[in-house]
PDB file of C-alpha atoms in Angstrom:
ATOM      1  CA  MET A  28     -33.198 -13.680  -5.337  1.00 80.00           C
ATOM      2  CA  PHE A  29     -30.614 -15.889  -6.992  1.00 80.00           C
ATOM      3  CA  LYS A  30     -30.850 -13.780  -9.989  1.00 81.00           C
ATOM      4  CA  GLU A  31     -29.841 -10.506  -7.873  1.00 80.00           C
ATOM      5  CA  PHE A  32     -26.941 -12.645  -6.249  1.00 75.00           C
ATOM      6  CA  LYS A  33     -25.604 -13.432  -9.778  1.00 74.00           C
ATOM      7  CA  GLU A  34     -25.694  -9.736 -10.609  1.00 74.00           C
ATOM      8  CA  PHE A  35     -23.971  -8.998  -7.826  1.00 71.00           C
ATOM      9  CA  ALA A  36     -21.405 -11.519  -8.007  1.00 69.00           C
ATOM     10  CA  LEU A  37     -20.503 -11.115 -11.538  1.00 69.00           C
ATOM     11  CA  LYS A  38     -20.173  -7.204 -11.377  1.00 69.00           C
ATOM     12  CA  GLY A  39     -16.513  -6.021 -12.495  1.00 62.00           C
ATOM     13  CA  SER A  40     -15.659  -4.654  -8.830  1.00 71.00           C
ATOM     14  CA  VAL A  41     -16.549  -7.736  -7.148  1.00 72.00           C
ATOM     15  CA  LEU A  42     -14.570  -9.804  -9.474  1.00 72.00           C
ATOM     16  CA  ASP A  43     -11.570  -7.411  -9.164  1.00 76.00           C
ATOM     17  CA  LEU A  44     -11.942  -7.799  -5.397  1.00 78.00           C
ATOM     18  CA  ALA A  45     -11.723 -11.401  -5.605  1.00 79.00           C
ATOM     19  CA  ILE A  46      -8.785 -11.584  -7.828  1.00 80.00           C
ATOM     20  CA  GLY A  47      -6.913  -9.015  -5.578  1.00 81.00           C
ATOM     21  CA  VAL A  48      -7.486 -11.282  -2.622  1.00 86.00           C
ATOM     22  CA  ILE A  49      -6.294 -14.539  -4.636  1.00 87.00           C
ATOM     23  CA  ILE A  50      -3.046 -12.454  -5.803  1.00 84.00           C
ATOM     24  CA  GLY A  51      -2.679 -10.917  -2.276  1.00 82.00           C
ATOM     25  CA  ALA A  52      -2.735 -14.497  -0.854  1.00 85.00           C
ATOM     26  CA  ALA A  53      -0.005 -15.648  -3.160  1.00 85.00           C
ATOM     27  CA  PHE A  54       2.023 -12.582  -2.348  1.00 82.00           C
ATOM     28  CA  ASN A  55       1.652 -13.156   0.992  1.00 83.00           C
ATOM     29  CA  SER A  56       3.447 -16.667   0.855  1.00 85.00           C
ATOM     30  CA  ILE A  57       6.421 -14.882  -1.251  1.00 86.00           C
ATOM     31  CA  VAL A  58       6.929 -12.419   1.601  1.00 83.00           C
ATOM     32  CA  ASN A  59       6.922 -14.763   4.114  1.00 81.00           C
ATOM     33  CA  SER A  60       9.529 -16.868   2.456  1.00 85.00           C
ATOM     34  CA  LEU A  61      11.690 -13.647   1.704  1.00 84.00           C
ATOM     35  CA  VAL A  62      11.342 -12.745   5.408  1.00 80.00           C
ATOM     36  CA  THR A  63      11.875 -16.461   7.039  1.00 78.00           C
ATOM     37  CA  ASP A  64      14.338 -17.814   4.281  1.00 85.00           C
ATOM     38  CA  ILE A  65      16.444 -14.468   3.262  1.00 85.00           C
ATOM     39  CA  ILE A  66      15.969 -11.433   5.748  1.00 82.00           C
ATOM     40  CA  SER A  67      15.795 -13.268   8.941  1.00 77.00           C
ATOM     41  CA  PRO A  68      19.189 -15.296   8.256  1.00 80.00           C
ATOM     42  CA  LEU A  69      20.945 -12.162   7.077  1.00 83.00           C
ATOM     43  CA  ILE A  70      19.643 -10.183  10.429  1.00 79.00           C
ATOM     44  CA  SER A  71      20.939 -13.440  12.334  1.00 77.00           C
ATOM     45  CA  LEU A  72      24.336 -13.076  10.613  1.00 82.00           C
ATOM     46  CA  ILE A  73      24.790  -9.631  11.270  1.00 84.00           C
ATOM     47  CA  THR A  74      23.539 -10.024  14.871  1.00 78.00           C
ATOM     48  CA  GLY A  75      25.802 -13.083  15.891  1.00 78.00           C
ATOM     49  CA  LYS A  76      23.666 -16.079  14.728  1.00 70.00           C
ATOM     50  CA  LEU A  77      20.300 -14.625  16.548  1.00 70.00           C
ATOM     51  CA  ASP A  78      17.525 -16.697  15.375  1.00 70.00           C
ATOM     52  CA  PHE A  79      14.356 -14.618  15.661  1.00 75.00           C
ATOM     53  CA  ALA A  80      12.000 -17.325  14.662  1.00 77.00           C
ATOM     54  CA  ASN A  81      13.093 -19.126  17.760  1.00 81.00           C
ATOM     55  CA  ARG A  82      13.174 -16.092  20.036  1.00 86.00           C
ATOM     56  CA  PHE A  83      10.487 -16.675  23.081  1.00 90.00           C
ATOM     57  CA  ILE A  84       9.994 -16.357  26.568  1.00 91.00           C
ATOM     58  CA  ALA A  85       8.665 -19.149  28.355  1.00 91.00           C
ATOM     59  CA  ILE A  86       6.024 -18.788  31.154  1.00 90.00           C
ATOM     60  CA  SER A  87       7.544 -21.167  33.176  1.00 87.00           C
ATOM     61  CA  ALA A  88      10.699 -21.952  35.735  1.00 86.00           C
ATOM     62  CA  ASN A  89      12.255 -24.379  33.517  1.00 89.00           C
ATOM     63  CA  HIS A  90      14.255 -23.437  30.548  1.00 88.00           C
ATOM     64  CA  TYR A  91      13.529 -24.772  27.028  1.00 90.00           C
ATOM     65  CA  ASN A  92      15.799 -24.422  23.838  1.00 88.00           C
ATOM     66  CA  THR A  93      13.027 -23.987  21.408  1.00 87.00           C
ATOM     67  CA  ILE A  94       9.225 -23.187  20.853  1.00 88.00           C
ATOM     68  CA  ALA A  95       8.594 -26.781  20.233  1.00 89.00           C
ATOM     69  CA  GLU A  96      10.063 -28.246  23.148  1.00 90.00           C
ATOM     70  CA  ALA A  97       8.312 -25.628  25.373  1.00 90.00           C
ATOM     71  CA  LYS A  98       5.047 -26.285  23.443  1.00 90.00           C
ATOM     72  CA  ALA A  99       5.594 -30.092  23.886  1.00 91.00           C
ATOM     73  CA  ALA A 100       5.897 -29.699  27.413  1.00 91.00           C
ATOM     74  CA  GLY A 101       2.372 -27.665  27.485  1.00 91.00           C
ATOM     75  CA  VAL A 102       3.958 -24.301  28.435  1.00 92.00           C
ATOM     76  CA  ALA A 103       2.751 -20.889  27.438  1.00 93.00           C
ATOM     77  CA  THR A 104       5.149 -18.973  25.350  1.00 93.00           C
ATOM     78  CA  ILE A 105       5.286 -15.247  24.392  1.00 94.00           C
ATOM     79  CA  ASN A 106       6.809 -15.880  21.006  1.00 92.00           C
ATOM     80  CA  TYR A 107       8.447 -12.253  20.260  1.00 92.00           C
ATOM     81  CA  GLY A 108      10.682 -13.517  17.519  1.00 88.00           C
ATOM     82  CA  ILE A 109       7.698 -14.503  15.360  1.00 88.00           C
ATOM     83  CA  PHE A 110       5.754 -11.170  15.832  1.00 91.00           C
ATOM     84  CA  PHE A 111       9.313  -9.544  14.639  1.00 87.00           C
ATOM     85  CA  ASN A 112       9.301 -11.357  11.545  1.00 83.00           C
ATOM     86  CA  ASN A 113       5.560 -10.486  11.049  1.00 86.00           C
ATOM     87  CA  ILE A 114       6.429  -7.119  11.510  1.00 89.00           C
ATOM     88  CA  ILE A 115       9.184  -7.260   8.743  1.00 84.00           C
ATOM     89  CA  ASN A 116       6.347  -9.030   6.448  1.00 81.00           C
ATOM     90  CA  PHE A 117       4.021  -5.961   7.178  1.00 86.00           C
ATOM     91  CA  LEU A 118       6.498  -3.625   6.691  1.00 86.00           C
ATOM     92  CA  ILE A 119       7.712  -5.190   3.066  1.00 84.00           C
ATOM     93  CA  VAL A 120       4.142  -5.628   1.998  1.00 80.00           C
ATOM     94  CA  ALA A 121       3.025  -2.088   2.844  1.00 84.00           C
ATOM     95  CA  PHE A 122       6.115  -0.804   0.902  1.00 86.00           C
ATOM     96  CA  VAL A 123       5.308  -2.854  -2.244  1.00 80.00           C
ATOM     97  CA  VAL A 124       1.870  -1.820  -1.745  1.00 79.00           C
ATOM     98  CA  PHE A 125       2.941   1.860  -1.693  1.00 87.00           C
ATOM     99  CA  LEU A 126       5.413   1.587  -4.591  1.00 86.00           C
ATOM    100  CA  MET A 127       2.491  -0.087  -6.718  1.00 81.00           C
ATOM    101  CA  VAL A 128       0.053   2.926  -5.551  1.00 81.00           C
ATOM    102  CA  LYS A 129       2.834   5.232  -6.620  1.00 87.00           C
ATOM    103  CA  GLN A 130       3.184   3.761  -9.945  1.00 86.00           C
ATOM    104  CA  ILE A 131      -0.356   3.370 -11.179  1.00 79.00           C
ATOM    105  CA  ASN A 132      -0.945   7.143  -9.842  1.00 80.00           C
ATOM    106  CA  ARG A 133       2.080   8.077 -12.041  1.00 83.00           C
ATOM    107  CA  LEU A 134       0.676   6.324 -14.966  1.00 80.00           C
ATOM    108  CA  LYS A 135      -2.912   7.952 -14.736  1.00 77.00           C
ATOM    109  CA  ARG A 136      -3.062  10.609 -17.321  1.00 72.00           C
ATOM    110  CA  THR A 137      -4.601  13.843 -16.215  1.00 75.00           C
ATOM    111  CA  PRO A 138      -6.495  15.792 -18.884  1.00 74.00           C
ATOM    112  CA  PRO A 139      -4.906  18.816 -20.158  1.00 75.00           C
ATOM    113  CA  PRO A 140      -6.260  22.108 -18.534  1.00 76.00           C
ATOM    114  CA  PRO A 141      -8.811  23.448 -20.854  1.00 77.00           C
ATOM    115  CA  GLU A 142      -7.663  26.329 -23.471  1.00 78.00           C
ATOM    116  CA  MET A 143      -8.568  29.772 -22.081  1.00 80.00           C
ATOM    117  CA  HIS A 144     -10.415  32.002 -24.614  1.00 83.00           C
ATOM    118  CA  THR A 145     -11.190  34.893 -22.311  1.00 86.00           C
ATOM    119  CA  LYS A 146      -9.349  36.903 -19.567  1.00 88.00           C
ATOM    120  CA  LEU A 147     -10.614  39.174 -16.844  1.00 88.00           C
ATOM    121  CA  CYS A 148     -10.645  42.811 -17.302  1.00 88.00           C
ATOM    122  CA  PRO A 149      -8.365  44.288 -14.312  1.00 88.00           C
ATOM    123  CA  PHE A 150     -10.239  47.395 -14.210  1.00 86.00           C
ATOM    124  CA  CYS A 151     -13.981  46.304 -14.486  1.00 88.00           C
ATOM    125  CA  GLN A 152     -13.792  42.636 -13.899  1.00 87.00           C
ATOM    126  CA  SER A 153     -15.435  41.565 -16.987  1.00 87.00           C
ATOM    127  CA  GLN A 154     -14.845  38.773 -19.023  1.00 88.00           C
ATOM    128  CA  ILE A 155     -13.082  39.748 -22.397  1.00 88.00           C
ATOM    129  CA  PRO A 156     -11.204  38.068 -25.252  1.00 88.00           C
ATOM    130  CA  ILE A 157      -7.907  36.826 -24.380  1.00 84.00           C
ATOM    131  CA  LYS A 158      -6.207  38.772 -27.198  1.00 86.00           C
ATOM    132  CA  ALA A 159      -8.137  41.954 -26.584  1.00 85.00           C
ATOM    133  CA  THR A 160      -5.838  45.175 -26.074  1.00 86.00           C
ATOM    134  CA  ARG A 161      -8.725  47.344 -24.925  1.00 88.00           C
ATOM    135  CA  CYS A 162     -11.920  46.502 -22.934  1.00 88.00           C
ATOM    136  CA  PRO A 163     -15.162  46.862 -24.607  1.00 87.00           C
ATOM    137  CA  ASN A 164     -16.991  47.437 -21.267  1.00 85.00           C
ATOM    138  CA  CYS A 165     -15.002  50.033 -19.709  1.00 86.00           C
ATOM    139  CA  THR A 166     -12.642  51.114 -22.834  1.00 85.00           C
ATOM    140  CA  SER A 167      -9.661  50.677 -20.468  1.00 84.00           C
ATOM    141  CA  GLN A 168      -6.274  50.127 -22.378  1.00 83.00           C
ATOM    142  CA  LEU A 169      -4.900  46.699 -21.433  1.00 77.00           C
TER     143      LEU A 169
END
């Protein structure tokens, strides 16, 4: 059983998947930083100092200035600002993956079409050499 597992784990596709997951996790932290440290402040600047990371609805009659204050008071919150940041994260990752797949597909070489040595006679529909001027089957002039 250990031998079968070893063969499975050392297959190329499993190793490729593991490498992809590790790189994806590292890429996720970069995208999170991009959204929280660059994009959100720019959106905040454009929208008049609106901080999406700290936008929430407290499910309570009291008012809280930050999510941390509401959580410290034990109040449930609907954190729509964090949700908005996660949507931006997803869109960035999806766009980057789209660009990568597009480039990979562009770089894949397609084999040239096979060279045609025969053609169909338009009269009898038989295969004839491509350079033929008269069909050997029906003797039609081509």
